[in-house]
Amino acid sequence: AKELGRNNFQFFSEDMNHSILEHLSLEKEINEAIARQQFSLVFQPKISLFDFGITGVETLIRWQHPEKGMITPDRFIPVAEETGQILEIGSWVLEQSCRQISSLIRSNVLPEHAKVAVNLSARQFTDPHLLQRIRSVLEITNIPPHCLELEITESTLMEDVESAIQIMQEIKKTGVAIAIDDFGTGYSSLAYIKRFPIDVLKVDRSFVMDIPEDKNDMAITAAVIAMAHKLSMTVVAEGVETQEQLQFLRQNNCDEGQGYLFSRPLSLGQLHQFLSENERL
Ligand code: C2E
Ligand code: CA
Ligand code: CA
Ligand code: CA
């Protein structure tokens, strides 16, 4: 039996072995990161494509690991999602985002109508304590509900459509806005889109990336913007990097843009500076 066991072990590919081990050590390190406060937030401005004013910021998490340096969210969020650690991390992100934005609004650095958009993972979205958490964060940080926006990916919403609609309706009752993130990548049926109470639709970067070379992406992007407007949603284009993309998006009445053309994600200090330099932007 021992020998069989040893043989069986060979069925695991080198790769799989590696990823299981990496996964286990990441889980442990995420716990340490929570305890030792190695997480921080950066803020990426969202810009009005009509008057180029700042409409808000999206907060993005960063992990400064003492030995490994910066670990990107694409590597640890999926692990934290699987282990459930995302609930604790996400709760921290939500509260910190509201605290930091509240101070920027109070000191008149951000306009009063500016929104802070926070990413919500699938597990957070279906967490039964979510609403209570949202209400208490609004109360603690004293920000008006309309200043908070939750970004939920299209694929999260498609996991269980009926319960997603219910949760979204409950969120809407608190006055907090909902954005559908990475739109176009989650295979949603248009029949559902009209049933979701969505305020903002974010066109995924993969459609914006190859404008103006890819005529199909341009057709899809233009059609999505028109559809979203008919459904009374605000449209934000993700990953705007070039003047050509900006020009196309403006020609097609896209409301807002986010991307390196306007600004990379910024630390709080850098955001301060960006806002004072772009007062009439
Ligand atoms: P996302 O929500 O789609 O966020 C946009 C990502 O695109 C960010 O990557 C941002 O830095 C990057 N980006 C923005 N503009 C440009 C651009 O012009 N060009 C290019 N190439 N990239 C651009 P980031 O910060 O690495 O985050 C990756 C993903 O990790 C996010 O995708 C989101 O799904 C997840 N994430 C980040 N922070 C959080 C968080 O606090 N909670 C949860 N649940 N997920 C998070
Ligand atoms: Ca997002
Ligand atoms: Ca996105
Ligand atoms: Ca994404």
XYZ file of N, CA, C and O and ligand atoms in Angstrom, residues 58 119 151 181-182 202 204 238, ligand 3:
33
model
N -11.795 54.574 -7.431
C -11.956 53.160 -7.085
C -10.814 52.798 -6.159
O -9.664 53.158 -6.417
N -14.478 47.322 -4.414
C -14.706 46.008 -5.035
C -15.239 45.014 -4.015
O -14.734 44.915 -2.897
N -18.644 47.685 -6.389
C -18.402 47.083 -7.705
C -18.491 45.570 -7.575
O -17.748 44.951 -6.817
N -19.088 45.194 -12.629
C -17.664 45.280 -12.979
C -17.312 44.266 -14.069
O -17.990 43.243 -14.195
N -16.268 44.576 -14.844
C -15.781 43.660 -15.884
C -16.883 43.266 -16.854
O -16.941 42.117 -17.301
N -19.464 49.013 -15.938
C -18.061 49.211 -16.281
C -17.672 48.288 -17.433
O -17.677 47.066 -17.280
N -15.427 46.262 -19.601
C -14.150 45.622 -19.271
C -13.011 46.135 -20.157
O -13.193 46.427 -21.335
N -13.108 51.036 -18.608
C -11.914 50.668 -17.838
C -10.682 50.636 -18.749
O -10.800 50.325 -19.933
Ca -12.987 45.891 -13.661
